[in-house]
Short mmCIF file of N, CA and C and ligand atoms in Angstrom, two decimals:
data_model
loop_
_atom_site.label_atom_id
_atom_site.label_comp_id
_atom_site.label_asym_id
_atom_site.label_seq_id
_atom_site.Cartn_x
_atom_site.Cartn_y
_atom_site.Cartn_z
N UNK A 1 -7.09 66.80 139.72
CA UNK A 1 -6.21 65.68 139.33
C UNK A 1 -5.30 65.33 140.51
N UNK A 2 -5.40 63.89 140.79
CA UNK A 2 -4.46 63.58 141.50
C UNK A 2 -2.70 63.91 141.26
N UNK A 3 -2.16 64.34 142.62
CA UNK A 3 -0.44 64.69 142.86
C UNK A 3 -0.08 64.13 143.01
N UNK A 4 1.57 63.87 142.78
CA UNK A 4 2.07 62.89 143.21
C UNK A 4 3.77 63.50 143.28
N UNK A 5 3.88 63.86 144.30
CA UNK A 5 5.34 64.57 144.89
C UNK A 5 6.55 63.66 144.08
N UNK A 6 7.91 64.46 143.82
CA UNK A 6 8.72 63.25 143.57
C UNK A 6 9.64 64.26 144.16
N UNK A 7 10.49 63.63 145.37
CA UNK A 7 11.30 64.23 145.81
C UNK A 7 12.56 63.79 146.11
N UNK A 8 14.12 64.67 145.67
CA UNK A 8 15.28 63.66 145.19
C UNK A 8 16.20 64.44 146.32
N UNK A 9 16.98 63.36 147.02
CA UNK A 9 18.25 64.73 147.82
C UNK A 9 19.66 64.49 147.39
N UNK A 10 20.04 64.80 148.15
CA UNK A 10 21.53 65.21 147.82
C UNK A 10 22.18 65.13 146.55
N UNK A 11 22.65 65.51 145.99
CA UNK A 11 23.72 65.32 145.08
C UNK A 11 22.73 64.41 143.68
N UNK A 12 21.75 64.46 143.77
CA UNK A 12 20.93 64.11 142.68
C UNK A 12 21.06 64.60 141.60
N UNK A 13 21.04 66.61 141.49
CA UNK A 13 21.35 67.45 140.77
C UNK A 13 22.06 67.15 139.46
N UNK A 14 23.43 66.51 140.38
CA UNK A 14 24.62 66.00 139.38
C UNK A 14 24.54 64.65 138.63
N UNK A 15 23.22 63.80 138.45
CA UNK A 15 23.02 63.11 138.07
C UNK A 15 23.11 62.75 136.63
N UNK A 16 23.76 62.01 135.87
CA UNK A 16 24.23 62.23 134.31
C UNK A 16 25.71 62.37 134.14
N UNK A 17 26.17 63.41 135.27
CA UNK A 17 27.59 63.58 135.39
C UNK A 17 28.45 62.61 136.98
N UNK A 18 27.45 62.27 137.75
CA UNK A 18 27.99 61.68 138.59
C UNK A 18 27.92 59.93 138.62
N UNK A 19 29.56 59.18 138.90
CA UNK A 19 29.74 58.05 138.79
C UNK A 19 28.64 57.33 137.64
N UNK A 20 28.57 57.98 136.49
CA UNK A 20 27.49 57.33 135.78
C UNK A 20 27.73 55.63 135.69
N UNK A 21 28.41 54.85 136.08
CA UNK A 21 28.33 53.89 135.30
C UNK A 21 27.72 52.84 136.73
N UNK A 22 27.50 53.84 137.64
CA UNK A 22 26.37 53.57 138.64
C UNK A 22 24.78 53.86 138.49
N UNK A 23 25.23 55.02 138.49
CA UNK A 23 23.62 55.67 138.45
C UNK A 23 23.34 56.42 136.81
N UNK A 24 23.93 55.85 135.52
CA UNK A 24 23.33 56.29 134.81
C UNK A 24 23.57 57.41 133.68
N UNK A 25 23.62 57.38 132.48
CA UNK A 25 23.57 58.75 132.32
C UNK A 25 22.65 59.62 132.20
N UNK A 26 21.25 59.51 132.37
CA UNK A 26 20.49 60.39 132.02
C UNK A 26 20.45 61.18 133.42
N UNK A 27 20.11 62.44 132.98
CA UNK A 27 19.82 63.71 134.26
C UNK A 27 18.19 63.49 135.00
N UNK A 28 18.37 64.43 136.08
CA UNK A 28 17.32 64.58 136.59
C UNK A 28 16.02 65.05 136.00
N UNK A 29 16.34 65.97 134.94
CA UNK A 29 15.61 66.48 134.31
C UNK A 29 15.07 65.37 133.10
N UNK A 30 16.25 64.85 132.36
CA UNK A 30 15.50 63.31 132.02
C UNK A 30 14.36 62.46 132.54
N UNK A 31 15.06 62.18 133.75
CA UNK A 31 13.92 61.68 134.28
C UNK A 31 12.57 62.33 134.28
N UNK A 32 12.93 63.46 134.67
CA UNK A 32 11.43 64.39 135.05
C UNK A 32 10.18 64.40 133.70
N UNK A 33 10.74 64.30 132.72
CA UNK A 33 10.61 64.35 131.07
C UNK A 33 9.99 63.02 130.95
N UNK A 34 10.38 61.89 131.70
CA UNK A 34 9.83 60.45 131.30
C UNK A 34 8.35 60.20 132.42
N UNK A 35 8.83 60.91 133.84
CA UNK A 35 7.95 60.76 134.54
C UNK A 35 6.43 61.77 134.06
N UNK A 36 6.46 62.60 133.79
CA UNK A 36 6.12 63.76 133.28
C UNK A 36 4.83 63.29 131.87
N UNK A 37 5.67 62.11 130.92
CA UNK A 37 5.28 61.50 129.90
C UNK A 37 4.15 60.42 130.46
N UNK A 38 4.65 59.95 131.55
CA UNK A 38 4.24 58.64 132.19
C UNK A 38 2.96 59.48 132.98
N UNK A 39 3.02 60.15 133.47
CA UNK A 39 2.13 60.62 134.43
C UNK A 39 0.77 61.21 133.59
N UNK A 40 1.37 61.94 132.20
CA UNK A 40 -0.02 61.76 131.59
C UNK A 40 -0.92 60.88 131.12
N UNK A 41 -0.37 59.97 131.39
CA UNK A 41 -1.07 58.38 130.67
C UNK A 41 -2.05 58.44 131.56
N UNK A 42 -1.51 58.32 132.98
CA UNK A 42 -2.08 57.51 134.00
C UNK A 42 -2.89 58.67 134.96
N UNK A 43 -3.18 59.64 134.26
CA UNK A 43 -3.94 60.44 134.80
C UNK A 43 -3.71 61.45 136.09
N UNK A 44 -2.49 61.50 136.50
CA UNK A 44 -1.60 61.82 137.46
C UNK A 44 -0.85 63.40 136.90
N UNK A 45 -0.17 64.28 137.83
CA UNK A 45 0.52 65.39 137.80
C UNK A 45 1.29 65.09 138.74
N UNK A 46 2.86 65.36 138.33
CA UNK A 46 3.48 65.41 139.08
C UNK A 46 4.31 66.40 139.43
N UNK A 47 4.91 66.55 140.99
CA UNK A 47 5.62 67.52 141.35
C UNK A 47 6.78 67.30 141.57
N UNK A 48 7.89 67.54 140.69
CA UNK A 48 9.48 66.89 141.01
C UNK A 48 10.46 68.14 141.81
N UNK A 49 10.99 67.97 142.65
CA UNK A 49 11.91 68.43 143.46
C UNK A 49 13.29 67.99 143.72
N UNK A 50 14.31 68.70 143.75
CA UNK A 50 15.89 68.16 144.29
C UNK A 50 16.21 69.14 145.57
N UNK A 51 16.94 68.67 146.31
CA UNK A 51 17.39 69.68 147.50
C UNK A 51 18.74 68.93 148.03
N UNK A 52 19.42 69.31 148.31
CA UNK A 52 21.19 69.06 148.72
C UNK A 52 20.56 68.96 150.35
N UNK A 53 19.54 69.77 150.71
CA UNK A 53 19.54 69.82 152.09
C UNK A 53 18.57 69.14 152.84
N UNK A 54 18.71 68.15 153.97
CA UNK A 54 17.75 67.37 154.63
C UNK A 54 16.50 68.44 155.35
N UNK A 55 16.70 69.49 155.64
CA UNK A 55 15.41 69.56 155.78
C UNK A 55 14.55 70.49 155.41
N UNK A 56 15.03 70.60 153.68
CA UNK A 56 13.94 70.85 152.90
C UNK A 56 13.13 69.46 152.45
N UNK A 57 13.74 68.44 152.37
CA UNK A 57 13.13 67.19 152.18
C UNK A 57 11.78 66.99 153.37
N UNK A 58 12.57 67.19 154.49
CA UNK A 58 11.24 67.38 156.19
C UNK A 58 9.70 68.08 155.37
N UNK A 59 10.68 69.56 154.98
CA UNK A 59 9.06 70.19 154.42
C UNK A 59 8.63 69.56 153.62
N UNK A 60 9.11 69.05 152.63
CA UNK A 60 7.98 69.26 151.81
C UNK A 60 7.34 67.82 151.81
N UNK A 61 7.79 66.98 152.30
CA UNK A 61 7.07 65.58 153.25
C UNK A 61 5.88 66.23 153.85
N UNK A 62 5.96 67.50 154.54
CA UNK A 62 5.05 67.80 155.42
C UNK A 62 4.08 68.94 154.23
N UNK A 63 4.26 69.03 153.28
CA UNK A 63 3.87 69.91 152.23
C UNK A 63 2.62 68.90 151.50
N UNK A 64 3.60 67.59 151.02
CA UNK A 64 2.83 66.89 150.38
C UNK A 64 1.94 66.28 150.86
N UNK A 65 1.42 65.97 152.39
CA UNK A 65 0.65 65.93 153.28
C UNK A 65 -0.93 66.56 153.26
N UNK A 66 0.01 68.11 153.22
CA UNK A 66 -1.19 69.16 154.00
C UNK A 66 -1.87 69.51 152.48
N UNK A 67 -0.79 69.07 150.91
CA UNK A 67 -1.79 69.55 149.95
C UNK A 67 -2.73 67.93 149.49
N UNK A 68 -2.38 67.24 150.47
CA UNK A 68 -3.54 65.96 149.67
C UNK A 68 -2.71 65.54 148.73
N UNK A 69 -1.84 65.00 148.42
CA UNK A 69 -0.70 64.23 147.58
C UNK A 69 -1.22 63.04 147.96
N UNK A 70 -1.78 62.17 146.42
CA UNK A 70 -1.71 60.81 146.31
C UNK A 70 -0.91 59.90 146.93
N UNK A 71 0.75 60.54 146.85
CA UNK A 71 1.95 59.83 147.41
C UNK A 71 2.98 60.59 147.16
N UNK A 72 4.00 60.00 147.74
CA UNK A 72 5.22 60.94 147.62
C UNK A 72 6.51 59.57 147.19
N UNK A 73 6.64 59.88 145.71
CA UNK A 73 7.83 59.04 145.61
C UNK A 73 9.91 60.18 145.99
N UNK A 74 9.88 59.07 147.09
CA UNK A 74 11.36 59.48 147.42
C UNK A 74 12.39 59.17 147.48
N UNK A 75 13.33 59.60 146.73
CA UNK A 75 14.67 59.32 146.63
C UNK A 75 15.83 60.21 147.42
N UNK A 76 16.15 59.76 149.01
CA UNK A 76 16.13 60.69 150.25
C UNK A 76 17.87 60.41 149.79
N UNK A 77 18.49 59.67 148.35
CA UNK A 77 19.86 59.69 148.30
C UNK A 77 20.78 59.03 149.52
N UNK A 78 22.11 59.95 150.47
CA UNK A 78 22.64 59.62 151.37
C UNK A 78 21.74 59.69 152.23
N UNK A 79 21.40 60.55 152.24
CA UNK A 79 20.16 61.03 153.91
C UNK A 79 19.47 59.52 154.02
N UNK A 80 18.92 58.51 153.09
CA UNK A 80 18.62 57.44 153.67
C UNK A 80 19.11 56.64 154.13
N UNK A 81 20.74 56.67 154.43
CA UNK A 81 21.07 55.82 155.31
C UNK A 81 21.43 56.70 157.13
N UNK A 82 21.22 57.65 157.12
CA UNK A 82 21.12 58.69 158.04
C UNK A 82 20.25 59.36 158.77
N UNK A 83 19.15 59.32 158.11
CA UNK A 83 18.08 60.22 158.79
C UNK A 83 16.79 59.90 159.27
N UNK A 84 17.33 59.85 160.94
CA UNK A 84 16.04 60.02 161.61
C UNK A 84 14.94 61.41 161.62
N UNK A 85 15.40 61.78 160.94
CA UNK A 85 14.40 62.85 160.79
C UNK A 85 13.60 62.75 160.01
N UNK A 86 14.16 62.27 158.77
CA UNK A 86 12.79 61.49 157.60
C UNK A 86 12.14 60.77 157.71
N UNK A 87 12.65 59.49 158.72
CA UNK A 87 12.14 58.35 158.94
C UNK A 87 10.89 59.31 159.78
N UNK A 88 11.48 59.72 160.87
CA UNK A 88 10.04 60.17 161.84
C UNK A 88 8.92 61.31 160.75
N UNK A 89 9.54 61.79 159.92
CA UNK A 89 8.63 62.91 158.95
C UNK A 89 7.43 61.87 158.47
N UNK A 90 8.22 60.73 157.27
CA UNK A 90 7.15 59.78 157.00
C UNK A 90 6.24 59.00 158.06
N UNK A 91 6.52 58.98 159.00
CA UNK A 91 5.77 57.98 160.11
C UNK A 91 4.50 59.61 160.43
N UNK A 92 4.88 61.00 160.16
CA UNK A 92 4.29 61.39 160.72
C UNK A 92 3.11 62.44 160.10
N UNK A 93 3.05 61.69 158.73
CA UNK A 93 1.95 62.00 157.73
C UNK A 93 1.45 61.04 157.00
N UNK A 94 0.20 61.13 156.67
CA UNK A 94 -0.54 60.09 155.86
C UNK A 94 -0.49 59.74 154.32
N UNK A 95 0.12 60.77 153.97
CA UNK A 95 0.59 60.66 152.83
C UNK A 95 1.30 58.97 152.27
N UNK A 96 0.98 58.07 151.60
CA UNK A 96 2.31 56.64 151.41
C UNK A 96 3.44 57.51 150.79
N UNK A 97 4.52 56.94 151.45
CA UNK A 97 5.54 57.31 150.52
C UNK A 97 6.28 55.89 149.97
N UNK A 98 6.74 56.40 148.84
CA UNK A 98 7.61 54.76 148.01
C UNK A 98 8.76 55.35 148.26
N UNK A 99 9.95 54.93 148.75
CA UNK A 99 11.38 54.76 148.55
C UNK A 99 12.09 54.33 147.39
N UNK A 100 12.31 55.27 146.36
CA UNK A 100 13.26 54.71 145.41
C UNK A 100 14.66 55.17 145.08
N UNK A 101 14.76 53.85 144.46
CA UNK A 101 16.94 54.16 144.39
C UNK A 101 17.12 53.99 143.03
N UNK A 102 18.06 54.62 142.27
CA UNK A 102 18.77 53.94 141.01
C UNK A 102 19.32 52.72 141.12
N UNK A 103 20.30 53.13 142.12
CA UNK A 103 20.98 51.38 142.04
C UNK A 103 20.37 50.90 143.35
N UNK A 104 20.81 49.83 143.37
CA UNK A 104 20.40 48.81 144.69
C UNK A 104 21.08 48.93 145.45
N UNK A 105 21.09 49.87 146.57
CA UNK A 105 21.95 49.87 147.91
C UNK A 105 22.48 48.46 148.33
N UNK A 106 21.70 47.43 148.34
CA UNK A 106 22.03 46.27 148.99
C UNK A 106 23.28 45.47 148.69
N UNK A 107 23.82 45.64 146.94
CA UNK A 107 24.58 45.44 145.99
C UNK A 107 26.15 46.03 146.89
N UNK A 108 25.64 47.33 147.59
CA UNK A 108 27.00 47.90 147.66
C UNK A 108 27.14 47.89 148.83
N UNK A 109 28.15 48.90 149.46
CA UNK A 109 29.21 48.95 150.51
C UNK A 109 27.80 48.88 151.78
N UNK A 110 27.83 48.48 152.91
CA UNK A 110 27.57 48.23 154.01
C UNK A 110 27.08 49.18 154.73
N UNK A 111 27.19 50.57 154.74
CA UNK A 111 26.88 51.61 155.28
C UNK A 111 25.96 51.91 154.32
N UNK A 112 25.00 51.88 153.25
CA UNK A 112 23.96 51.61 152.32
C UNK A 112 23.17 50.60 152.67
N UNK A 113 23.25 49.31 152.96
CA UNK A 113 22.46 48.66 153.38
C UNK A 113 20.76 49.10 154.78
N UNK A 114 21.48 49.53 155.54
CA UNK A 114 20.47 50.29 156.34
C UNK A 114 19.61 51.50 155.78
N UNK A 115 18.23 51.26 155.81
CA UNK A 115 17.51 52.34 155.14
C UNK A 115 16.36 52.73 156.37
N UNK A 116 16.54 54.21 156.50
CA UNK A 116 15.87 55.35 157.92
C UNK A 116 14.50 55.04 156.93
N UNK A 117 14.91 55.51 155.51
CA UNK A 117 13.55 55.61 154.81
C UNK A 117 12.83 54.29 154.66
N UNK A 118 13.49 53.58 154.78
CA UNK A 118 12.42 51.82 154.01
C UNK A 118 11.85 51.61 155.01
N UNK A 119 12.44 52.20 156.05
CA UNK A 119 11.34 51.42 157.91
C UNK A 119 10.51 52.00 157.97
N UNK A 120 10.15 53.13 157.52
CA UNK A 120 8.27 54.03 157.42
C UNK A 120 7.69 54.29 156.12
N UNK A 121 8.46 53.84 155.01
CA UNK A 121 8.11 53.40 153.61
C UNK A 121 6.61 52.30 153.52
N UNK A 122 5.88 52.72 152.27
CA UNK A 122 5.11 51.50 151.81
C UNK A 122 5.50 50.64 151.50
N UNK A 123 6.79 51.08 150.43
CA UNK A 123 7.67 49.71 149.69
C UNK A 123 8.62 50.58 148.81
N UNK A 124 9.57 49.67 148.63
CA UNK A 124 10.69 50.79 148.13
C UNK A 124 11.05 49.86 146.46
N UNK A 125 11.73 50.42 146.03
CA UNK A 125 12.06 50.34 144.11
C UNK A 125 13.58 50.36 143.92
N UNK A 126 14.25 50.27 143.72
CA UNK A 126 15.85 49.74 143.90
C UNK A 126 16.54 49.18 142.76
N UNK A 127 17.35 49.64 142.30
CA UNK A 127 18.62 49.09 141.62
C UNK A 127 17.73 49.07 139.67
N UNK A 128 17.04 49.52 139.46
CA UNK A 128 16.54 49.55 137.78
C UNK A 128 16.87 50.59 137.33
N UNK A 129 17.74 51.65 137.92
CA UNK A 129 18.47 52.94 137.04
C UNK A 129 17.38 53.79 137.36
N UNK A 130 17.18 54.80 136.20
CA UNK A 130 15.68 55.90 135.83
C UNK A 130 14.61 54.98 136.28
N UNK A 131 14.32 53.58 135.57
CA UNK A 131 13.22 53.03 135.25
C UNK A 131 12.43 52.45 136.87
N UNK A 132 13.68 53.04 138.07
CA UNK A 132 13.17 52.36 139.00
C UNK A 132 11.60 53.60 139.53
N UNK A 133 12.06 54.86 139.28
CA UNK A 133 10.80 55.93 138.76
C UNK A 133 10.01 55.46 138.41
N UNK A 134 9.86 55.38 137.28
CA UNK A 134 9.09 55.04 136.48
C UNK A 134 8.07 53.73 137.37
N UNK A 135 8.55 52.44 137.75
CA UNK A 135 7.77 51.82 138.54
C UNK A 135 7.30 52.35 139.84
N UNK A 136 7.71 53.26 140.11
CA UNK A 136 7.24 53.59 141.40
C UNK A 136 6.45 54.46 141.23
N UNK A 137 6.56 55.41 139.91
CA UNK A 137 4.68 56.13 139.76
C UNK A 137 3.72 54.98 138.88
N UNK A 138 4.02 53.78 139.04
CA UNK A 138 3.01 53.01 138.22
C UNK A 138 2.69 52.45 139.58
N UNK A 139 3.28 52.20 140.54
CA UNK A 139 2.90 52.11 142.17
C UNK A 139 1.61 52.67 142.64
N UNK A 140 2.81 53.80 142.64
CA UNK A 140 1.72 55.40 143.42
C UNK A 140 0.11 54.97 142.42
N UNK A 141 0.62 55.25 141.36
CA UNK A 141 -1.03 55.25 140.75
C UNK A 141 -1.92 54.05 140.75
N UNK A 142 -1.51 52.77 141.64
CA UNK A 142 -2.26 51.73 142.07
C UNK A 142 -2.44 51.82 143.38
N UNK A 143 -1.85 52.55 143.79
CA UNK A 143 -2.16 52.67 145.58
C UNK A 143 -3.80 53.29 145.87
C1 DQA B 201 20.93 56.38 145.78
C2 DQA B 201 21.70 55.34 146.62
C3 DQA B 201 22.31 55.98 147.84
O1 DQA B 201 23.04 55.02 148.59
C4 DQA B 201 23.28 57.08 147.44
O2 DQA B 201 23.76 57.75 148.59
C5 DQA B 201 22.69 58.05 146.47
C6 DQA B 201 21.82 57.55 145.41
C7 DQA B 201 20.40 55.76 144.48
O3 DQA B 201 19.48 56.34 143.90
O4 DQA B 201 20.90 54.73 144.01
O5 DQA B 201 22.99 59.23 146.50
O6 DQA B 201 19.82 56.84 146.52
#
């Protein structure tokens, strides 16, 4: 069965309890529960991950690679307005990766606008809460 990585950073964890009336109240684990639901439809398994730290995100970019991952949907959090290290990780596996956000960076403060991840991205998902998930493994599973 096709994989399909879902990998979340920073401060994701706290999701449900953080600035919800941004990002939401449901948890990560919510999500994981909908994607999880979704992924059996469509014939897919998925692998969900959180990490506070940028370069456990590096590995397992380079993880979802070497195991043959359909795609890697990522939500790289702050690190996407920061990290050349992700940007060069995705440029440097074949894996597609989708970029997704809860909210729409573009909406907000200026230092969000720039995305390391959207410049070696397939295409990124933005500003639909949970549900922006959710389109982005209905993505992955058309890619
Ligand atoms: C986020 C948007 C980022 O700007 C922010 O740093 C996050 C969450 C989102 O899902 O909306 O931590 O990636």
């Amino acid at each position: 069965m096709d994989s399909v990585f879902v990998l979340n950073g920073p401060n994701l964890n706290l999701l449900g309890l953080r600035e919800p009336a941004i990002y939401g109240s449901d948890t990560l684990d919510d999500i994981a529960g909908m994607l999880e639901d979704r992924a059996h439809a469509l014939g897919l398994e998925i692998d969900m991950r959180q990490s506070n730290h940028e370069g456990h995100l590096v590995d397992w970019l380079h993880e979802a690679n070497a195991a043959g991952a359909k795609a890697v949907i990522l939500n790289a959090a702050g690190f996407t307005h920061t990290s050349v290290a992700l940007h060069d990780a995705i440029k440097a596996i074949s894996v597609p990766v989708i970029e997704v956000h809860l909210s729409n960076p573009h909406r907000r403060e200026s230092f969000r606008h720039n995305s390391f991840v959207g410049g070696a991205a397939i295409g990124t998902i933005a500003g639909f809460g949970a549900f922006s998930y959710l389109l982005a493994l209905d993505a992955a599973a058309r890619l």
